[in-house]
PDB file of C-alpha atoms and ligand atoms in Angstrom:
ATOM      1  CA  MET A  16      95.640 118.317  59.555  1.00 63.00           C
ATOM      2  CA  ALA A  17      91.942 117.391  59.126  1.00 69.00           C
ATOM      3  CA  LYS A  18      90.375 115.583  62.055  1.00 77.00           C
ATOM      4  CA  LYS A  19      89.970 111.843  61.424  1.00 86.00           C
ATOM      5  CA  ASN A  20      86.910 109.874  62.525  1.00 89.00           C
ATOM      6  CA  LEU A  21      87.338 106.384  63.934  1.00 94.00           C
ATOM      7  CA  LYS A  22      84.797 103.563  63.602  1.00 93.00           C
ATOM      8  CA  LYS A  23      85.075 102.831  67.310  1.00 96.00           C
ATOM      9  CA  GLY A  24      86.965 103.854  70.427  1.00 97.00           C
ATOM     10  CA  ILE A  25      90.392 102.336  71.008  1.00 98.00           C
ATOM     11  CA  PHE A  26      91.757 101.671  74.480  1.00 98.00           C
ATOM     12  CA  ILE A  27      95.549 101.498  74.856  1.00 98.00           C
ATOM     13  CA  THR A  28      97.409 101.151  78.156  1.00 98.00           C
ATOM     14  CA  PHE A  29     101.079 101.519  79.060  1.00 98.00           C
ATOM     15  CA  GLU A  30     102.684  99.466  81.807  1.00 98.00           C
ATOM     16  CA  GLY A  31     106.126  98.720  83.125  1.00 98.00           C
ATOM     17  CA  PRO A  32     108.396  98.662  86.159  1.00 97.00           C
ATOM     18  CA  GLU A  33     109.753 101.888  87.664  1.00 97.00           C
ATOM     19  CA  GLY A  34     112.077 103.963  85.490  1.00 96.00           C
ATOM     20  CA  SER A  35     110.875 102.551  82.178  1.00 97.00           C
ATOM     21  CA  GLY A  36     110.246 106.054  80.782  1.00 96.00           C
ATOM     22  CA  LYS A  37     106.537 105.286  80.351  1.00 97.00           C
ATOM     23  CA  SER A  38     105.280 108.806  80.951  1.00 96.00           C
ATOM     24  CA  THR A  39     107.699 110.283  78.383  1.00 97.00           C
ATOM     25  CA  HIS A  40     106.631 107.704  75.800  1.00 98.00           C
ATOM     26  CA  VAL A  41     102.936 108.294  76.493  1.00 98.00           C
ATOM     27  CA  ARG A  42     103.487 112.040  75.965  1.00 98.00           C
ATOM     28  CA  LEU A  43     105.444 111.545  72.722  1.00 98.00           C
ATOM     29  CA  LEU A  44     102.881 109.114  71.350  1.00 98.00           C
ATOM     30  CA  CYS A  45      99.916 111.341  72.217  1.00 98.00           C
ATOM     31  CA  SER A  46     101.501 114.332  70.421  1.00 98.00           C
ATOM     32  CA  GLU A  47     102.151 112.186  67.339  1.00 97.00           C
ATOM     33  CA  LEU A  48      98.556 110.921  67.268  1.00 97.00           C
ATOM     34  CA  ARG A  49      97.246 114.498  67.616  1.00 97.00           C
ATOM     35  CA  ARG A  50      99.607 115.629  64.840  1.00 97.00           C
ATOM     36  CA  ARG A  51      97.982 112.985  62.631  1.00 96.00           C
ATOM     37  CA  GLY A  52      94.552 114.461  63.379  1.00 97.00           C
ATOM     38  CA  LEU A  53      93.431 111.549  65.539  1.00 97.00           C
ATOM     39  CA  PRO A  54      91.100 112.160  68.495  1.00 97.00           C
ATOM     40  CA  VAL A  55      93.152 111.203  71.533  1.00 98.00           C
ATOM     41  CA  VAL A  56      92.585 111.401  75.269  1.00 98.00           C
ATOM     42  CA  CYS A  57      95.702 110.983  77.372  1.00 98.00           C
ATOM     43  CA  LEU A  58      95.271 109.938  81.030  1.00 98.00           C
ATOM     44  CA  ARG A  59      97.201 108.458  83.932  1.00 98.00           C
ATOM     45  CA  GLU A  60      96.594 106.207  86.934  1.00 98.00           C
ATOM     46  CA  PRO A  61      96.284 106.784  89.728  1.00 98.00           C
ATOM     47  CA  GLY A  62      94.879 110.177  88.783  1.00 98.00           C
ATOM     48  CA  GLY A  63      93.372 111.647  85.643  1.00 97.00           C
ATOM     49  CA  THR A  64      90.476 113.191  87.607  1.00 98.00           C
ATOM     50  CA  LYS A  65      90.366 115.742  90.430  1.00 98.00           C
ATOM     51  CA  ILE A  66      89.454 113.045  92.948  1.00 98.00           C
ATOM     52  CA  GLY A  67      91.939 110.563  91.476  1.00 98.00           C
ATOM     53  CA  GLU A  68      94.809 113.052  91.736  1.00 98.00           C
ATOM     54  CA  LYS A  69      93.985 113.557  95.436  1.00 98.00           C
ATOM     55  CA  ILE A  70      94.062 109.780  95.937  1.00 98.00           C
ATOM     56  CA  ARG A  71      97.385 109.702  94.046  1.00 98.00           C
ATOM     57  CA  ASN A  72      98.899 112.167  96.511  1.00 98.00           C
ATOM     58  CA  ILE A  73      97.905 109.946  99.444  1.00 98.00           C
ATOM     59  CA  LEU A  74      99.228 106.801  97.734  1.00 98.00           C
ATOM     60  CA  LEU A  75     102.602 108.214  96.713  1.00 97.00           C
ATOM     61  CA  ASP A  76     103.317 110.368  99.772  1.00 97.00           C
ATOM     62  CA  ALA A  77     106.533 108.884 101.212  1.00 96.00           C
ATOM     63  CA  LYS A  78     105.348 109.973 104.692  1.00 96.00           C
ATOM     64  CA  ASN A  79     102.497 107.387 104.574  1.00 97.00           C
ATOM     65  CA  LYS A  80     104.920 104.609 105.517  1.00 95.00           C
ATOM     66  CA  ASP A  81     102.355 102.656 107.553  1.00 96.00           C
ATOM     67  CA  MET A  82      99.760 102.292 104.776  1.00 97.00           C
ATOM     68  CA  ASP A  83      98.321  98.785 104.840  1.00 97.00           C
ATOM     69  CA  ALA A  84      98.535  96.770 101.587  1.00 97.00           C
ATOM     70  CA  VAL A  85      94.754  96.234 101.487  1.00 98.00           C
ATOM     71  CA  CYS A  86      94.103  99.952 101.966  1.00 98.00           C
ATOM     72  CA  GLU A  87      96.633 100.632  99.186  1.00 98.00           C
ATOM     73  CA  MET A  88      95.000  98.180  96.773  1.00 98.00           C
ATOM     74  CA  LEU A  89      91.538  99.631  97.413  1.00 98.00           C
ATOM     75  CA  LEU A  90      92.738 103.219  96.930  1.00 98.00           C
ATOM     76  CA  TYR A  91      94.222 102.335  93.524  1.00 98.00           C
ATOM     77  CA  GLN A  92      90.939 100.671  92.583  1.00 98.00           C
ATOM     78  CA  ALA A  93      88.931 103.636  93.924  1.00 98.00           C
ATOM     79  CA  ALA A  94      90.897 106.097  91.772  1.00 98.00           C
ATOM     80  CA  ARG A  95      90.301 103.746  88.838  1.00 98.00           C
ATOM     81  CA  ALA A  96      86.527 103.609  89.451  1.00 98.00           C
ATOM     82  CA  GLN A  97      86.375 107.406  89.285  1.00 98.00           C
ATOM     83  CA  LEU A  98      88.511 107.611  86.130  1.00 98.00           C
ATOM     84  CA  VAL A  99      86.573 104.928  84.250  1.00 98.00           C
ATOM     85  CA  ARG A 100      83.219 106.506  85.049  1.00 98.00           C
ATOM     86  CA  GLU A 101      84.233 110.152  84.722  1.00 98.00           C
ATOM     87  CA  LYS A 102      86.453 109.977  81.625  1.00 98.00           C
ATOM     88  CA  ILE A 103      87.214 106.636  79.956  1.00 98.00           C
ATOM     89  CA  LEU A 104      83.756 105.252  79.157  1.00 98.00           C
ATOM     90  CA  SER A 105      82.532 108.504  77.590  1.00 98.00           C
ATOM     91  CA  ALA A 106      85.734 108.937  75.550  1.00 98.00           C
ATOM     92  CA  LEU A 107      85.417 105.404  74.154  1.00 98.00           C
ATOM     93  CA  ARG A 108      81.728 106.001  73.419  1.00 98.00           C
ATOM     94  CA  ASP A 109      82.786 109.158  71.505  1.00 98.00           C
ATOM     95  CA  LYS A 110      85.122 106.966  69.399  1.00 98.00           C
ATOM     96  CA  LYS A 111      88.327 108.415  70.751  1.00 98.00           C
ATOM     97  CA  ILE A 112      91.688 106.784  71.337  1.00 98.00           C
ATOM     98  CA  VAL A 113      92.258 106.549  75.079  1.00 98.00           C
ATOM     99  CA  ILE A 114      95.932 106.302  76.039  1.00 98.00           C
ATOM    100  CA  LEU A 115      96.216 105.392  79.684  1.00 98.00           C
ATOM    101  CA  ASP A 116      99.430 105.357  81.720  1.00 98.00           C
ATOM    102  CA  ARG A 117      98.814 102.226  83.886  1.00 98.00           C
ATOM    103  CA  PHE A 118      95.583 100.294  84.546  1.00 98.00           C
ATOM    104  CA  LEU A 119      94.437  97.092  86.293  1.00 98.00           C
ATOM    105  CA  ASP A 120      97.595  95.137  85.271  1.00 98.00           C
ATOM    106  CA  ALA A 121      99.542  97.500  87.567  1.00 98.00           C
ATOM    107  CA  THR A 122      97.430  96.495  90.594  1.00 98.00           C
ATOM    108  CA  ILE A 123      97.856  92.810  89.713  1.00 98.00           C
ATOM    109  CA  CYS A 124     101.642  93.245  89.506  1.00 98.00           C
ATOM    110  CA  TYR A 125     102.331  95.731  92.339  1.00 98.00           C
ATOM    111  CA  GLN A 126      99.715  94.803  94.954  1.00 98.00           C
ATOM    112  CA  GLY A 127      99.357  91.170  93.781  1.00 98.00           C
ATOM    113  CA  TYR A 128     102.759  89.813  92.727  1.00 98.00           C
ATOM    114  CA  GLY A 129     104.616  92.535  94.655  1.00 98.00           C
ATOM    115  CA  ALA A 130     102.708  92.843  97.945  1.00 98.00           C
ATOM    116  CA  GLY A 131     101.116  89.378  98.004  1.00 98.00           C
ATOM    117  CA  ILE A 132      97.402  90.244  97.853  1.00 98.00           C
ATOM    118  CA  ASP A 133      95.229  87.521  96.321  1.00 98.00           C
ATOM    119  CA  ILE A 134      95.286  88.088  92.549  1.00 98.00           C
ATOM    120  CA  LYS A 135      91.855  86.543  92.009  1.00 98.00           C
ATOM    121  CA  LEU A 136      90.411  89.078  94.450  1.00 98.00           C
ATOM    122  CA  ILE A 137      92.220  91.988  92.740  1.00 98.00           C
ATOM    123  CA  LYS A 138      90.768  90.860  89.403  1.00 98.00           C
ATOM    124  CA  GLN A 139      87.257  90.553  90.878  1.00 98.00           C
ATOM    125  CA  ILE A 140      87.372  94.036  92.387  1.00 98.00           C
ATOM    126  CA  GLY A 141      88.950  95.260  89.145  1.00 98.00           C
ATOM    127  CA  LYS A 142      86.063  93.859  87.143  1.00 98.00           C
ATOM    128  CA  PHE A 143      83.608  95.579  89.463  1.00 98.00           C
ATOM    129  CA  VAL A 144      85.287  98.992  89.293  1.00 98.00           C
ATOM    130  CA  THR A 145      85.934  98.944  85.527  1.00 98.00           C
ATOM    131  CA  GLY A 146      82.693  97.285  84.454  1.00 97.00           C
ATOM    132  CA  GLY A 147      84.927  94.692  82.770  1.00 97.00           C
ATOM    133  CA  ILE A 148      86.484  96.957  80.101  1.00 98.00           C
ATOM    134  CA  CYS A 149      89.767  95.599  78.808  1.00 98.00           C
ATOM    135  CA  PRO A 150      92.478  97.399  76.795  1.00 98.00           C
ATOM    136  CA  ASP A 151      92.694  96.629  73.064  1.00 97.00           C
ATOM    137  CA  LEU A 152      96.456  96.879  73.409  1.00 98.00           C
ATOM    138  CA  THR A 153      98.903  97.096  76.300  1.00 98.00           C
ATOM    139  CA  ILE A 154     102.463  98.243  75.746  1.00 98.00           C
ATOM    140  CA  LEU A 155     104.735  96.764  78.381  1.00 98.00           C
ATOM    141  CA  LEU A 156     107.956  98.773  78.578  1.00 98.00           C
ATOM    142  CA  ASP A 157     110.350  96.290  80.070  1.00 98.00           C
ATOM    143  CA  ILE A 158     113.439  97.184  82.072  1.00 98.00           C
ATOM    144  CA  GLU A 159     115.433  95.231  84.647  1.00 98.00           C
ATOM    145  CA  ALA A 160     114.178  96.272  88.126  1.00 97.00           C
ATOM    146  CA  GLY A 161     117.495  97.521  89.546  1.00 96.00           C
ATOM    147  CA  LYS A 162     118.314  99.551  86.434  1.00 97.00           C
ATOM    148  CA  GLY A 163     114.843 101.106  86.388  1.00 97.00           C
ATOM    149  CA  LEU A 164     115.000 102.061  90.064  1.00 96.00           C
ATOM    150  CA  LYS A 165     118.310 103.845  89.503  1.00 95.00           C
ATOM    151  CA  ARG A 166     116.734 105.846  86.695  1.00 94.00           C
ATOM    152  CA  SER A 167     113.632 106.675  88.772  1.00 93.00           C
ATOM    153  CA  GLY A 168     115.510 108.318  91.656  1.00 89.00           C
ATOM    154  CA  ARG A 169     113.337 106.406  94.216  1.00 83.00           C
ATOM    155  CA  ARG A 170     111.475 109.422  95.595  1.00 90.00           C
ATOM    156  CA  ASP A 171     107.886 108.266  96.230  1.00 95.00           C
ATOM    157  CA  ARG A 172     106.417 105.680  98.615  1.00 96.00           C
ATOM    158  CA  ILE A 173     106.176 102.896  96.005  1.00 96.00           C
ATOM    159  CA  GLU A 174     109.599 103.540  94.451  1.00 95.00           C
ATOM    160  CA  LYS A 175     111.105 103.284  97.942  1.00 95.00           C
ATOM    161  CA  LYS A 176     109.940  99.641  98.364  1.00 96.00           C
ATOM    162  CA  SER A 177     112.686  96.987  98.279  1.00 96.00           C
ATOM    163  CA  LEU A 178     114.512  95.809  95.175  1.00 97.00           C
ATOM    164  CA  GLU A 179     113.015  92.353  95.806  1.00 98.00           C
ATOM    165  CA  PHE A 180     109.505  93.853  95.690  1.00 98.00           C
ATOM    166  CA  HIS A 181     110.267  95.537  92.346  1.00 98.00           C
ATOM    167  CA  ARG A 182     111.772  92.313  90.963  1.00 98.00           C
ATOM    168  CA  ARG A 183     108.517  90.504  91.770  1.00 98.00           C
ATOM    169  CA  VAL A 184     106.564  93.311  90.030  1.00 98.00           C
ATOM    170  CA  ARG A 185     108.630  92.935  86.863  1.00 98.00           C
ATOM    171  CA  LYS A 186     108.314  89.129  86.921  1.00 98.00           C
ATOM    172  CA  GLY A 187     104.556  89.595  87.323  1.00 98.00           C
ATOM    173  CA  TYR A 188     104.387  91.817  84.248  1.00 98.00           C
ATOM    174  CA  LEU A 189     106.347  89.296  82.173  1.00 98.00           C
ATOM    175  CA  LYS A 190     104.018  86.522  83.361  1.00 98.00           C
ATOM    176  CA  LEU A 191     100.934  88.581  82.422  1.00 98.00           C
ATOM    177  CA  ALA A 192     102.468  89.174  78.983  1.00 98.00           C
ATOM    178  CA  ARG A 193     102.978  85.437  78.496  1.00 98.00           C
ATOM    179  CA  GLU A 194      99.373  84.795  79.548  1.00 98.00           C
ATOM    180  CA  ASN A 195      97.938  87.528  77.259  1.00 98.00           C
ATOM    181  CA  PRO A 196     100.176  87.475  74.161  1.00 98.00           C
ATOM    182  CA  HIS A 197      97.589  89.089  71.873  1.00 96.00           C
ATOM    183  CA  ARG A 198      96.933  92.074  74.121  1.00 98.00           C
ATOM    184  CA  ILE A 199     100.261  92.717  75.860  1.00 98.00           C
ATOM    185  CA  LYS A 200     103.273  93.564  73.695  1.00 98.00           C
ATOM    186  CA  ILE A 201     106.673  93.689  75.379  1.00 98.00           C
ATOM    187  CA  ILE A 202     109.000  96.467  74.267  1.00 98.00           C
ATOM    188  CA  PRO A 203     112.457  96.427  75.857  1.00 98.00           C
ATOM    189  CA  VAL A 204     113.565  99.895  76.942  1.00 98.00           C
ATOM    190  CA  MET A 205     116.480 100.898  74.724  1.00 97.00           C
ATOM    191  CA  ASP A 206     119.197 103.488  75.402  1.00 95.00           C
ATOM    192  CA  GLU A 207     117.791 105.994  72.923  1.00 97.00           C
ATOM    193  CA  ILE A 208     114.272 107.308  73.596  1.00 98.00           C
ATOM    194  CA  SER A 209     113.695 107.561  69.836  1.00 98.00           C
ATOM    195  CA  GLN A 210     114.453 103.840  69.347  1.00 98.00           C
ATOM    196  CA  THR A 211     111.968 102.789  72.021  1.00 98.00           C
ATOM    197  CA  GLN A 212     109.355 105.241  70.709  1.00 98.00           C
ATOM    198  CA  GLY A 213     109.909 103.882  67.178  1.00 98.00           C
ATOM    199  CA  ALA A 214     109.234 100.334  68.395  1.00 98.00           C
ATOM    200  CA  ILE A 215     106.056 101.495  70.186  1.00 98.00           C
ATOM    201  CA  ARG A 216     104.747 103.212  67.043  1.00 98.00           C
ATOM    202  CA  GLU A 217     105.436 100.116  64.922  1.00 97.00           C
ATOM    203  CA  VAL A 218     103.205  98.067  67.234  1.00 97.00           C
ATOM    204  CA  LEU A 219     100.530 100.757  67.148  1.00 96.00           C
ATOM    205  CA  TRP A 220     100.408 101.184  63.381  1.00 94.00           C
ATOM    206  CA  ARG A 221      99.769  97.444  63.143  1.00 92.00           C
ATOM    207  CA  LEU A 222      96.379  98.206  64.730  1.00 86.00           C
ATOM    208  CA  LYS A 223      95.633 100.065  61.460  1.00 78.00           C
ATOM    209  CA  ILE A 224      94.224 103.173  63.091  1.00 71.00           C
TER     210      ILE A 224
HETATM  211  P1  LIG B  21     103.590 106.102  87.864  1.00 58.12           P
HETATM  212  O1  LIG B  21     104.922 106.274  88.536  1.00 58.12           O
HETATM  213  O2  LIG B  21     103.609 105.201  86.692  1.00 58.12           O
HETATM  214  O3  LIG B  21     102.873 107.399  87.627  1.00 58.12           O
HETATM  215  O4  LIG B  21     102.654 105.278  88.899  1.00 58.12           O
HETATM  216  C1  LIG B  21     102.557 105.632  90.190  1.00 58.12           C
HETATM  217  C2  LIG B  21     103.034 104.532  91.104  1.00 58.12           C
HETATM  218  O5  LIG B  21     101.921 103.777  91.548  1.00 58.12           O
HETATM  219  C3  LIG B  21     104.047 103.555  90.522  1.00 58.12           C
HETATM  220  O6  LIG B  21     105.034 103.340  91.524  1.00 58.12           O
HETATM  221  C4  LIG B  21     103.263 102.299  90.336  1.00 58.12           C
HETATM  222  C5  LIG B  21     102.186 102.383  91.396  1.00 58.12           C
HETATM  223  N1  LIG B  21     100.920 101.704  91.107  1.00 58.12           N
HETATM  224  C6  LIG B  21     100.551 100.622  91.889  1.00 58.12           C
HETATM  225  O7  LIG B  21     101.290 100.210  92.786  1.00 58.12           O
HETATM  226  N2  LIG B  21      99.350 100.033  91.641  1.00 58.12           N
HETATM  227  C7  LIG B  21      98.486 100.481  90.680  1.00 58.12           C
HETATM  228  O8  LIG B  21      97.397  99.933  90.505  1.00 58.12           O
HETATM  229  C8  LIG B  21      98.884 101.627  89.879  1.00 58.12           C
HETATM  230  C9  LIG B  21      97.957 102.146  88.831  1.00 58.12           C
HETATM  231  C10 LIG B  21     100.118 102.194  90.129  1.00 58.12           C
END
């Protein structure tokens, strides 16, 4: 298919509690956009750059049990600073569609609502590291915390946190969605991957890309 040119870059993020199937849906959506000839850059947080992937390994290593919550929050933001500057800004400038698996909302929900770090401070640091860029659309794949954890297998350091922690994370996401109804669209995770993916695409086509 012929390559399509966009008038401007489009920034789309995916969020959700553990076990929502986010990464699978990001992959399926990116292949569909490429199939349609759209210029798409698919990235994840923490990670997406050489340095970011190293930070990811530190953050998710289940052996790092004694990591302090402030250290954790700053490492997520550090990986984000690298990704924004190394990849996201230039892709948006080149009028590409950036699909990002997690962004600042994740720090607000996990380290803020989950771990109790001041949300205003997380937002301030977030603004500093991102230069204030905000997604055009955020897909929130919603799943009940206990159900999601069962699906995830609870292998990494964050997945191993308590059920209560993950319930607070999910509540945080739903609160953010209520506060930002134009940007954040909630899609309940359905039994069939194709049903959930269909609902995601419906939301996306409404952007008229
Ligand atoms: P993933 O499982 O979606 O790849 O994300 C990695 C883990 O990191 C997941 O448990 C959520 C967590 N996380 C945070 O706690 N804060 C953040 O800012 C981000 C981006 C992810």
